[in-house]
PDB file of C-alpha atoms in Angstrom:
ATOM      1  CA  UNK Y   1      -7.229   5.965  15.977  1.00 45.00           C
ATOM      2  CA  UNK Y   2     -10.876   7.307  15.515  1.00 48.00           C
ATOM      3  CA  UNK Y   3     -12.276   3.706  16.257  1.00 53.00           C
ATOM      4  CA  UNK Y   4     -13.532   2.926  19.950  1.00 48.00           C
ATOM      5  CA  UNK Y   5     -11.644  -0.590  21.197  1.00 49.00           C
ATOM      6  CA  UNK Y   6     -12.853  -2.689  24.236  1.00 53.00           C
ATOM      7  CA  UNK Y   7      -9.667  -3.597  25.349  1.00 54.00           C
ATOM      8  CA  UNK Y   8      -9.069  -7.119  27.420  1.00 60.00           C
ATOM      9  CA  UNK Y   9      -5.339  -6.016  28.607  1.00 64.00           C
ATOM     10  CA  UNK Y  10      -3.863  -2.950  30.231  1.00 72.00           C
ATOM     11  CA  UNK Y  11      -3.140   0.021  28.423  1.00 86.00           C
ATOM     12  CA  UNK Y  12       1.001   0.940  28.357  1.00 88.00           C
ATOM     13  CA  UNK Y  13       1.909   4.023  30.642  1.00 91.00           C
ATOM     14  CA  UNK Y  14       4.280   4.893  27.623  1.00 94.00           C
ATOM     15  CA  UNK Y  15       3.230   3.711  23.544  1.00 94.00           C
ATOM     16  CA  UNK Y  16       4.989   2.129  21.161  1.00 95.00           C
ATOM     17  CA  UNK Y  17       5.808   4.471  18.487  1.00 93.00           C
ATOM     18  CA  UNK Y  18       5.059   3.448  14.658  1.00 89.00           C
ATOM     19  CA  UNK Y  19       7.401   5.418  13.302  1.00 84.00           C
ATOM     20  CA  UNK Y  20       6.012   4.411   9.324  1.00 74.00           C
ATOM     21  CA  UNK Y  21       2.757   5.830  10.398  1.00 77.00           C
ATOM     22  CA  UNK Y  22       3.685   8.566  13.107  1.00 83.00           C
ATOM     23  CA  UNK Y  23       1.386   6.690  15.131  1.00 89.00           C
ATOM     24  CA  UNK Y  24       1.608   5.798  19.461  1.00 94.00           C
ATOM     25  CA  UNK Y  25       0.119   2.815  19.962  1.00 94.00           C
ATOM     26  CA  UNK Y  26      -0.924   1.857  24.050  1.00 95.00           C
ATOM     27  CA  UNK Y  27      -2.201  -1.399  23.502  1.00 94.00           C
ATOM     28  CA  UNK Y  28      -2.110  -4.819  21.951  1.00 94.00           C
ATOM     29  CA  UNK Y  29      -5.970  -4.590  20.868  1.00 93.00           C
ATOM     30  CA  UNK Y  30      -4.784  -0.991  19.390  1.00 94.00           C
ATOM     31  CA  UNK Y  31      -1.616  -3.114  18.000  1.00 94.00           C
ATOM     32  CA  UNK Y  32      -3.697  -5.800  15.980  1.00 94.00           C
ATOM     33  CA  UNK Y  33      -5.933  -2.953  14.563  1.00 93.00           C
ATOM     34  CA  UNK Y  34      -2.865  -1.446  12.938  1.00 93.00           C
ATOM     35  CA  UNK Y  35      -1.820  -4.989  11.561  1.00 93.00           C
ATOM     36  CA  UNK Y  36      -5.370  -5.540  10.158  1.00 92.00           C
ATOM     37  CA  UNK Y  37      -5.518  -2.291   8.403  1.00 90.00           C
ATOM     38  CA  UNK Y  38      -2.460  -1.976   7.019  1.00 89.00           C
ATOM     39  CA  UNK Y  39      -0.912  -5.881   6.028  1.00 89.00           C
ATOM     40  CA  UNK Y  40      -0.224  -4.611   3.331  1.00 84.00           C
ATOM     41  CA  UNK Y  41       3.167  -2.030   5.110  1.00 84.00           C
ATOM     42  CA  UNK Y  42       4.003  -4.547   7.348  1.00 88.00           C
ATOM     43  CA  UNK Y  43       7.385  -5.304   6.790  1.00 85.00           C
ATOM     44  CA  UNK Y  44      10.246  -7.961   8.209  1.00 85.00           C
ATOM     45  CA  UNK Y  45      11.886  -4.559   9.874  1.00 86.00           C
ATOM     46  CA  UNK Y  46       8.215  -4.820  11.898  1.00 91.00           C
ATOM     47  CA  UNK Y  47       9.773  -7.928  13.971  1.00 92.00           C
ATOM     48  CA  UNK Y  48      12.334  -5.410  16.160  1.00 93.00           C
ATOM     49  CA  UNK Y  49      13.742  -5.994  19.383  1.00 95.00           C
ATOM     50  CA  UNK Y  50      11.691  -2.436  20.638  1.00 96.00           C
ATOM     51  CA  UNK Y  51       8.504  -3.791  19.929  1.00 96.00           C
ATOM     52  CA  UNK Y  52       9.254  -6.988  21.648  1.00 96.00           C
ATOM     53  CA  UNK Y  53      10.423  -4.979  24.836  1.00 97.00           C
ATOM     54  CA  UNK Y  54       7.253  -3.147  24.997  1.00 96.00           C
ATOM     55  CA  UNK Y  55       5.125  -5.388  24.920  1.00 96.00           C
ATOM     56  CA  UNK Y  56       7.135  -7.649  27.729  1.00 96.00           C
ATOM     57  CA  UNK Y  57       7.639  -4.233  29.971  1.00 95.00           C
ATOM     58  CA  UNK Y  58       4.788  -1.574  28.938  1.00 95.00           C
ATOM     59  CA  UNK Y  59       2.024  -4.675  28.160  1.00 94.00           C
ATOM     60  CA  UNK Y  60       3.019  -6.507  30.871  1.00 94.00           C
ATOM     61  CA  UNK Y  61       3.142  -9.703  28.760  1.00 95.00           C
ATOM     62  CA  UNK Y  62       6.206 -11.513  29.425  1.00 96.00           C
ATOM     63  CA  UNK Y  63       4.703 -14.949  27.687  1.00 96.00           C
ATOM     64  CA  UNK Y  64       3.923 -13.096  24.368  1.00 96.00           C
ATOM     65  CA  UNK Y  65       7.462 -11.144  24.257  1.00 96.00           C
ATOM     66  CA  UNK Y  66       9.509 -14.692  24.680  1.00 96.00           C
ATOM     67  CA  UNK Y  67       7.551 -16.420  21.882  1.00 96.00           C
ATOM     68  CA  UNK Y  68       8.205 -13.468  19.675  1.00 96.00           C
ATOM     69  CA  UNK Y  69      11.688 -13.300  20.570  1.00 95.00           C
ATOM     70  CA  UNK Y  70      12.021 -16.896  18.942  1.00 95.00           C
ATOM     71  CA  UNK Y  71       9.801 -15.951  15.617  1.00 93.00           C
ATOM     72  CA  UNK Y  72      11.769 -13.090  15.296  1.00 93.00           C
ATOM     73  CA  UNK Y  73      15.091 -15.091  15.014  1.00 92.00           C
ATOM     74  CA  UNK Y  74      13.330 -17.483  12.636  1.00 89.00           C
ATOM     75  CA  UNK Y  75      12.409 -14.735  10.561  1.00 85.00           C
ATOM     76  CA  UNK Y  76       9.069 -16.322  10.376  1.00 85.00           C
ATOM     77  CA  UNK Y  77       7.166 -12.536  10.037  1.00 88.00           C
ATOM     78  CA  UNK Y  78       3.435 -14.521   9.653  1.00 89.00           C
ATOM     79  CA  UNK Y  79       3.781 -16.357  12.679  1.00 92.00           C
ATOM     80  CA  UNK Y  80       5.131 -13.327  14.049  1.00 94.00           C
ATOM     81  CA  UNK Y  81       2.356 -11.136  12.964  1.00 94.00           C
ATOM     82  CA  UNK Y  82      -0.219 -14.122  14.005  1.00 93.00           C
ATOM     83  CA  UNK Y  83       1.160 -14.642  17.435  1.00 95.00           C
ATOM     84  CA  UNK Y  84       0.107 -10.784  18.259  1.00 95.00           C
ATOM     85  CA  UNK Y  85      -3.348 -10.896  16.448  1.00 94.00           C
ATOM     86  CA  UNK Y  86      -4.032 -14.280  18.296  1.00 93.00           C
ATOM     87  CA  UNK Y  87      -2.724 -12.372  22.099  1.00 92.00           C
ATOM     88  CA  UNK Y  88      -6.297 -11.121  22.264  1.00 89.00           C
ATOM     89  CA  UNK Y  89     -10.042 -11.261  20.580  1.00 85.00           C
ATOM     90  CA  UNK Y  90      -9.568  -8.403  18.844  1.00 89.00           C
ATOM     91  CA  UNK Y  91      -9.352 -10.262  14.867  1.00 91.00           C
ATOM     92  CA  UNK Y  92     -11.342 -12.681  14.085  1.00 92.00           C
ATOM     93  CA  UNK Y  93      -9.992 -16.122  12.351  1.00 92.00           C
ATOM     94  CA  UNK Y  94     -10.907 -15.449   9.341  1.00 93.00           C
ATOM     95  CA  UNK Y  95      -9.205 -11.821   9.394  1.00 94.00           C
ATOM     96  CA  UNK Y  96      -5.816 -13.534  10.920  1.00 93.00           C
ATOM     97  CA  UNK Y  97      -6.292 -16.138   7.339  1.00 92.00           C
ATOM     98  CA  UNK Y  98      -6.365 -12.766   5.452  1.00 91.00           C
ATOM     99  CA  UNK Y  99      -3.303 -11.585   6.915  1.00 91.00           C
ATOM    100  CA  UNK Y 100      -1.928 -14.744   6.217  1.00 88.00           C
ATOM    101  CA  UNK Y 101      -2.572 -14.710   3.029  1.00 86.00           C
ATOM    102  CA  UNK Y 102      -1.367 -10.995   2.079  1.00 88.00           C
ATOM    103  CA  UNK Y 103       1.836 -12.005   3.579  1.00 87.00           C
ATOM    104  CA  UNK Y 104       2.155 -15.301   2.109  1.00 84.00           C
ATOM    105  CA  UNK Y 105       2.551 -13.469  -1.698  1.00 80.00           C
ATOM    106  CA  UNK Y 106       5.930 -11.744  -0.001  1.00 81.00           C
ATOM    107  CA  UNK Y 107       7.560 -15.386   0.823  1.00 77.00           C
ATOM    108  CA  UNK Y 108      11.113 -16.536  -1.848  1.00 78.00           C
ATOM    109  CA  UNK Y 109      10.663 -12.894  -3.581  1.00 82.00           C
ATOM    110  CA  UNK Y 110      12.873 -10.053  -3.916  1.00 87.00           C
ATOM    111  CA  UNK Y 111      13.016  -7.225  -1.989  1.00 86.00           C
ATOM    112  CA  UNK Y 112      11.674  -4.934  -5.219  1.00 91.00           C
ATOM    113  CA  UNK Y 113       9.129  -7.162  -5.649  1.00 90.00           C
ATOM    114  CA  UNK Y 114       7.988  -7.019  -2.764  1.00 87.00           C
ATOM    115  CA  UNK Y 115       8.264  -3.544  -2.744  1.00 89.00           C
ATOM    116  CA  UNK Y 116       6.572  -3.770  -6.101  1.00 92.00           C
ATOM    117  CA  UNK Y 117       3.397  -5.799  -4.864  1.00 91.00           C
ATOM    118  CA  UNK Y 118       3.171  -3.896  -1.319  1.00 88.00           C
ATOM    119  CA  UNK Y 119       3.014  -0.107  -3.597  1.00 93.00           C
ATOM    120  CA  UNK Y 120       0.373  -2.127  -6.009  1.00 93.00           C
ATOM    121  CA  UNK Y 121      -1.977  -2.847  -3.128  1.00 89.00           C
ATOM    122  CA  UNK Y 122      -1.855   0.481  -1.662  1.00 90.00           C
ATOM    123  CA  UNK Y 123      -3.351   1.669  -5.332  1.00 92.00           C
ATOM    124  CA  UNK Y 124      -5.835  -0.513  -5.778  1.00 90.00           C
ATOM    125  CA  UNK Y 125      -6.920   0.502  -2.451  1.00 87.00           C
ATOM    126  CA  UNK Y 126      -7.180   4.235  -3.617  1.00 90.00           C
ATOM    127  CA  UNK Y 127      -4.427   5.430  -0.544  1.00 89.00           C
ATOM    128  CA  UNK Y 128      -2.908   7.316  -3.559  1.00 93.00           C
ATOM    129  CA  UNK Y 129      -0.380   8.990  -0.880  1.00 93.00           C
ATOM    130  CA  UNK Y 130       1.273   6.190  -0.045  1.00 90.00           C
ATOM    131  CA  UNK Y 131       1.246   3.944  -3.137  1.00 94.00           C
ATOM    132  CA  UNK Y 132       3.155   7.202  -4.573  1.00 96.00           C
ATOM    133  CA  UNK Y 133       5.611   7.108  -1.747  1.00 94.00           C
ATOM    134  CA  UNK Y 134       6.528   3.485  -2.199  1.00 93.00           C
ATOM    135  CA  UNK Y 135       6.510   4.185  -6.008  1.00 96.00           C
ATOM    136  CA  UNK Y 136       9.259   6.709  -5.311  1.00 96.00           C
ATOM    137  CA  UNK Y 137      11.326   4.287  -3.403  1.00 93.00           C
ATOM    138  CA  UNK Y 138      11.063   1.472  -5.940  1.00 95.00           C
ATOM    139  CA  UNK Y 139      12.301   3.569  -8.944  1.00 96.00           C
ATOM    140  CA  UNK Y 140      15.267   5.153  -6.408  1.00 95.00           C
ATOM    141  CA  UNK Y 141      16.865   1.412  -6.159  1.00 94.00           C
ATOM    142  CA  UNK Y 142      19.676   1.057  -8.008  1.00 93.00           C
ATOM    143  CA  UNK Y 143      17.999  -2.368  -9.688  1.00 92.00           C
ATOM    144  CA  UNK Y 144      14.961  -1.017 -10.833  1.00 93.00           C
ATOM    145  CA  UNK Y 145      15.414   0.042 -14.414  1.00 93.00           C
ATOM    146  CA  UNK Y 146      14.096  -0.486 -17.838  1.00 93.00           C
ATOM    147  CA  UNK Y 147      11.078  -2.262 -18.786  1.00 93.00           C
ATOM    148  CA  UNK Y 148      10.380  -2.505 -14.972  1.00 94.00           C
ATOM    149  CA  UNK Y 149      10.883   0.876 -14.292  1.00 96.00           C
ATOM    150  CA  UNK Y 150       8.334   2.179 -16.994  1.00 95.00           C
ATOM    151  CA  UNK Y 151       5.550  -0.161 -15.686  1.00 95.00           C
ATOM    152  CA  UNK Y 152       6.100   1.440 -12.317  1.00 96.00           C
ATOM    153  CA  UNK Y 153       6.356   5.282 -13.504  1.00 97.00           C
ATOM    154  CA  UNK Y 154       3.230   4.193 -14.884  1.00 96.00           C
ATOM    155  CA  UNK Y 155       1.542   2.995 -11.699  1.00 96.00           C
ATOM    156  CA  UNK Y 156       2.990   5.962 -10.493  1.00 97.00           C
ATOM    157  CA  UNK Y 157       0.761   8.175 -12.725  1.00 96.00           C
ATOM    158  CA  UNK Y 158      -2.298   6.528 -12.061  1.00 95.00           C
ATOM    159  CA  UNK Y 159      -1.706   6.975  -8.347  1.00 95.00           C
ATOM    160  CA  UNK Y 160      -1.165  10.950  -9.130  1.00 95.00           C
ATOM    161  CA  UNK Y 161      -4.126  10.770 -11.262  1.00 93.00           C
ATOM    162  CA  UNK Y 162      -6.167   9.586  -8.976  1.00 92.00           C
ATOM    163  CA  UNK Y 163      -5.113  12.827  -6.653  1.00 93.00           C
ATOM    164  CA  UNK Y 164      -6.660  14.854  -9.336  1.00 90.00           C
ATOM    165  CA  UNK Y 165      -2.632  16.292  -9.927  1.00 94.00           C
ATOM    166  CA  UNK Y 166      -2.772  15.446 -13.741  1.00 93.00           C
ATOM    167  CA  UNK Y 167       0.190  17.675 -14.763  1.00 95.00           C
ATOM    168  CA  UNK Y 168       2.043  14.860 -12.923  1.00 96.00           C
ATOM    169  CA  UNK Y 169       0.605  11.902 -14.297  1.00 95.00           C
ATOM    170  CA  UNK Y 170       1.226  12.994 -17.474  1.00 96.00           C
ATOM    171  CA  UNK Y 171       5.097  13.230 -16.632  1.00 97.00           C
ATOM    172  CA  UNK Y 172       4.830  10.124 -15.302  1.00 97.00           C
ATOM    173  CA  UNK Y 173       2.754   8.191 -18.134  1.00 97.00           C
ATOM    174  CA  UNK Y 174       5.164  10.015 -20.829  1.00 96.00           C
ATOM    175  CA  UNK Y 175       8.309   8.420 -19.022  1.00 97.00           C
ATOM    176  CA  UNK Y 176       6.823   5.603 -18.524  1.00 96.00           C
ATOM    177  CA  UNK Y 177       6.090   5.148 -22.321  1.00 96.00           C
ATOM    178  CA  UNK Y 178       9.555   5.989 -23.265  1.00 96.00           C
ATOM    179  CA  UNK Y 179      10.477   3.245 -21.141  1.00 95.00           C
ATOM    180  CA  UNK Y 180       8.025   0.208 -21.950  1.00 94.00           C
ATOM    181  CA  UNK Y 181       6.440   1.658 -25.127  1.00 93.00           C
ATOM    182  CA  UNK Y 182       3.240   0.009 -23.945  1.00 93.00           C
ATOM    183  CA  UNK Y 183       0.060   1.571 -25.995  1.00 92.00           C
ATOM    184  CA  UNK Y 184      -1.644   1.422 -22.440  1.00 93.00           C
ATOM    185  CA  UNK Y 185       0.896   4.318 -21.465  1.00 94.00           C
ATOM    186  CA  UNK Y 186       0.625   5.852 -24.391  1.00 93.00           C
ATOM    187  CA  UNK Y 187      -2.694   6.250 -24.007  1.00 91.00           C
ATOM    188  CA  UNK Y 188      -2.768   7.276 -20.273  1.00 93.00           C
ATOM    189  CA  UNK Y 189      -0.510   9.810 -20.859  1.00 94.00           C
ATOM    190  CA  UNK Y 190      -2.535  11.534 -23.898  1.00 92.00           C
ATOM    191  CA  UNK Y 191      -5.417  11.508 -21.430  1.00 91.00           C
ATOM    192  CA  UNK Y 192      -3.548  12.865 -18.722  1.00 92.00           C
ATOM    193  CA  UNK Y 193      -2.393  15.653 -20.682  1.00 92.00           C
ATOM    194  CA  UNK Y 194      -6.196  16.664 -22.015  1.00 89.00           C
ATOM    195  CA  UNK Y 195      -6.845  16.579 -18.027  1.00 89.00           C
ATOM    196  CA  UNK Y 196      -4.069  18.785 -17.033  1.00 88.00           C
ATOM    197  CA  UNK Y 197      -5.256  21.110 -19.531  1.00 86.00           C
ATOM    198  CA  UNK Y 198      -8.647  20.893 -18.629  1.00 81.00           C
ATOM    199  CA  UNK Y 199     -10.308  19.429 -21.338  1.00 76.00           C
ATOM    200  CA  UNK Y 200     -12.612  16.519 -20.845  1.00 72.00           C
ATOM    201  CA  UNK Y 201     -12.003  13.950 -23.902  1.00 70.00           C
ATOM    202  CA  UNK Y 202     -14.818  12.012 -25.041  1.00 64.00           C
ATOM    203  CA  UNK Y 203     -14.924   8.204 -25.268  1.00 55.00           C
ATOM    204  CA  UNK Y 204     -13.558   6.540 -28.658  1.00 52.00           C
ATOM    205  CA  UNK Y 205     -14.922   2.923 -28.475  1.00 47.00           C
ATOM    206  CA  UNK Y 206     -12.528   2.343 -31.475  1.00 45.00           C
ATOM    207  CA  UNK Y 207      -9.844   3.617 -29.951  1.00 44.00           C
ATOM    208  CA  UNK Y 208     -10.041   2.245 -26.750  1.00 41.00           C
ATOM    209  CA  UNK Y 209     -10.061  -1.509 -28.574  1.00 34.00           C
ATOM    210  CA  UNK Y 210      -6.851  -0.374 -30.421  1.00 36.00           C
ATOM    211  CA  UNK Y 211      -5.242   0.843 -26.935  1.00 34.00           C
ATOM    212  CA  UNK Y 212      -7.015  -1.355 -24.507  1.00 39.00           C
ATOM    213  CA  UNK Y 213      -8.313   1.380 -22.470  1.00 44.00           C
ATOM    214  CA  UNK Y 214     -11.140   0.269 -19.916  1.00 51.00           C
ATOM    215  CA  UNK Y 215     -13.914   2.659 -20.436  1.00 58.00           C
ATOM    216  CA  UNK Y 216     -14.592   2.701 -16.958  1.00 64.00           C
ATOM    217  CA  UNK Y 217     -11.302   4.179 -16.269  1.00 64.00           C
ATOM    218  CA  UNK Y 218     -12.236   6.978 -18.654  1.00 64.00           C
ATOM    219  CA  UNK Y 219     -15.236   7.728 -16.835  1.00 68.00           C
ATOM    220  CA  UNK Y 220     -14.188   7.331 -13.297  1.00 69.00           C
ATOM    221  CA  UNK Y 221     -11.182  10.276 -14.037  1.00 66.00           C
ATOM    222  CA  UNK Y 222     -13.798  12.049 -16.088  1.00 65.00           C
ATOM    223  CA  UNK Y 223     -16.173  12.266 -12.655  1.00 69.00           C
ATOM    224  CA  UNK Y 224     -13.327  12.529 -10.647  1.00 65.00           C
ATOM    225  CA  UNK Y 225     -12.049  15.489 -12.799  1.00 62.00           C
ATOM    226  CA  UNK Y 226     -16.299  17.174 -12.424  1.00 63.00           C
ATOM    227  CA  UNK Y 227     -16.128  16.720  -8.692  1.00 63.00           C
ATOM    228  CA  UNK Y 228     -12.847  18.628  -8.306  1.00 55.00           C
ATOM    229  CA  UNK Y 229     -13.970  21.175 -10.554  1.00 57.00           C
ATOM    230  CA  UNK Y 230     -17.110  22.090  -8.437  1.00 55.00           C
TER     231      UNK Y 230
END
């Protein structure tokens, strides 16, 4: 997992497979890693009968397995979550509070929005690949449409944009504007399509107060767009 662990408990003759990240895990310290470096993907599906069975048989932790068997039929995914990151010494308290709060924002909300605000994390994190990927899901649900819809296509584009692949964030901003007519779309998706071309616009202070573009996001694609280049 390119980090060295000191783990307290055995390692598992056979892993756990994480099938979201195509990753084997072999032990609970490698476990509560995972959970503290990716909250934000963790999902109610995460509380499955495989995982409990693993960590009873492969972990050797019978104690563990029967108290998440009972969070797991009350649904209760924090406690869940929390019951594994307090098995060991692996998180501190204060990074078991953290996860508690990132998974507090999914309790009495939809499954798109969580969707929504799981996909909105993973961009302002900058793991473009996998914001775009939950993007993609979100505007595949029969629900998401309109207004809604737009704002994500825009999200989308941002994420794209921030892959350097400008051609298709300016497909995405343009839909998106078409959809939510927001001037912030509008003016994405003119900037976009300088990018793709590659032309390097120049800042319009005026304009940006008329659009409300953040100057820094100007610059950042601007140095991302020099770097590439090179």
């Amino acid at each position: 997992m390119g980090t060295l662990l000191l783990c307290s408990h055995g390692l598992a003759s056979a892993p756990y497979y994480l099938e979201s990240m195509a990753l084997n895990i072999y032990s609970i310290e490698e476990l509560c890693y995972y959970l503290k470096q990716n909250i934000d993907l963790v999902e109610p599906s995460f509380m499955e009968e495989e995982l409990i069975d693993w960590i009873r048989m492969e972990l050797k932790l019978p104690v563990l397995a029967g108290r998440l068997e009972k969070l797991k039929s009350e649904g209760l995914l924090f406690a869940f979550v929390s019951a594994i990151a307090e098995s060991c010494n692996y998180c501190t308290k204060e990074e078991i509070e953290q996860m508690r709060k990132a998974l507090t924002d999914f309790e009495n909300k939809s499954e798109i929005e969580c969707r929504k605000i799981r996909a909105d994390r993973l961009l302002s994190k900058k793991r473009y690949r996998l914001s775009i990927l939950e993007y993609k899901k979100l505007l595949a649900h029969p629900e998401v449409s309109g207004h809604l819809s737009g704002n994500i296509l825009h999200n989308l584009g941002t994420a794209y944009a921030g892959l350097f692949l400008f051609s298709e964030a300016f497909i995405c901003y343009k839909a998106a504007y078409q959809k939510n007519n927001h001037p912030i779309s509008q003016k994405h998706m003119q900037l976009a399509e300088q990018f793709s071309k590659g032309v390097i616009p120049q800042a319009d202070h005026r304009e940006q107060t008329k659009f409300q573009m953040p100057a820094d996001v100007l610059k950042e694609w601007k140095e991302a767009y020099i770097r590439s280049c090179k």
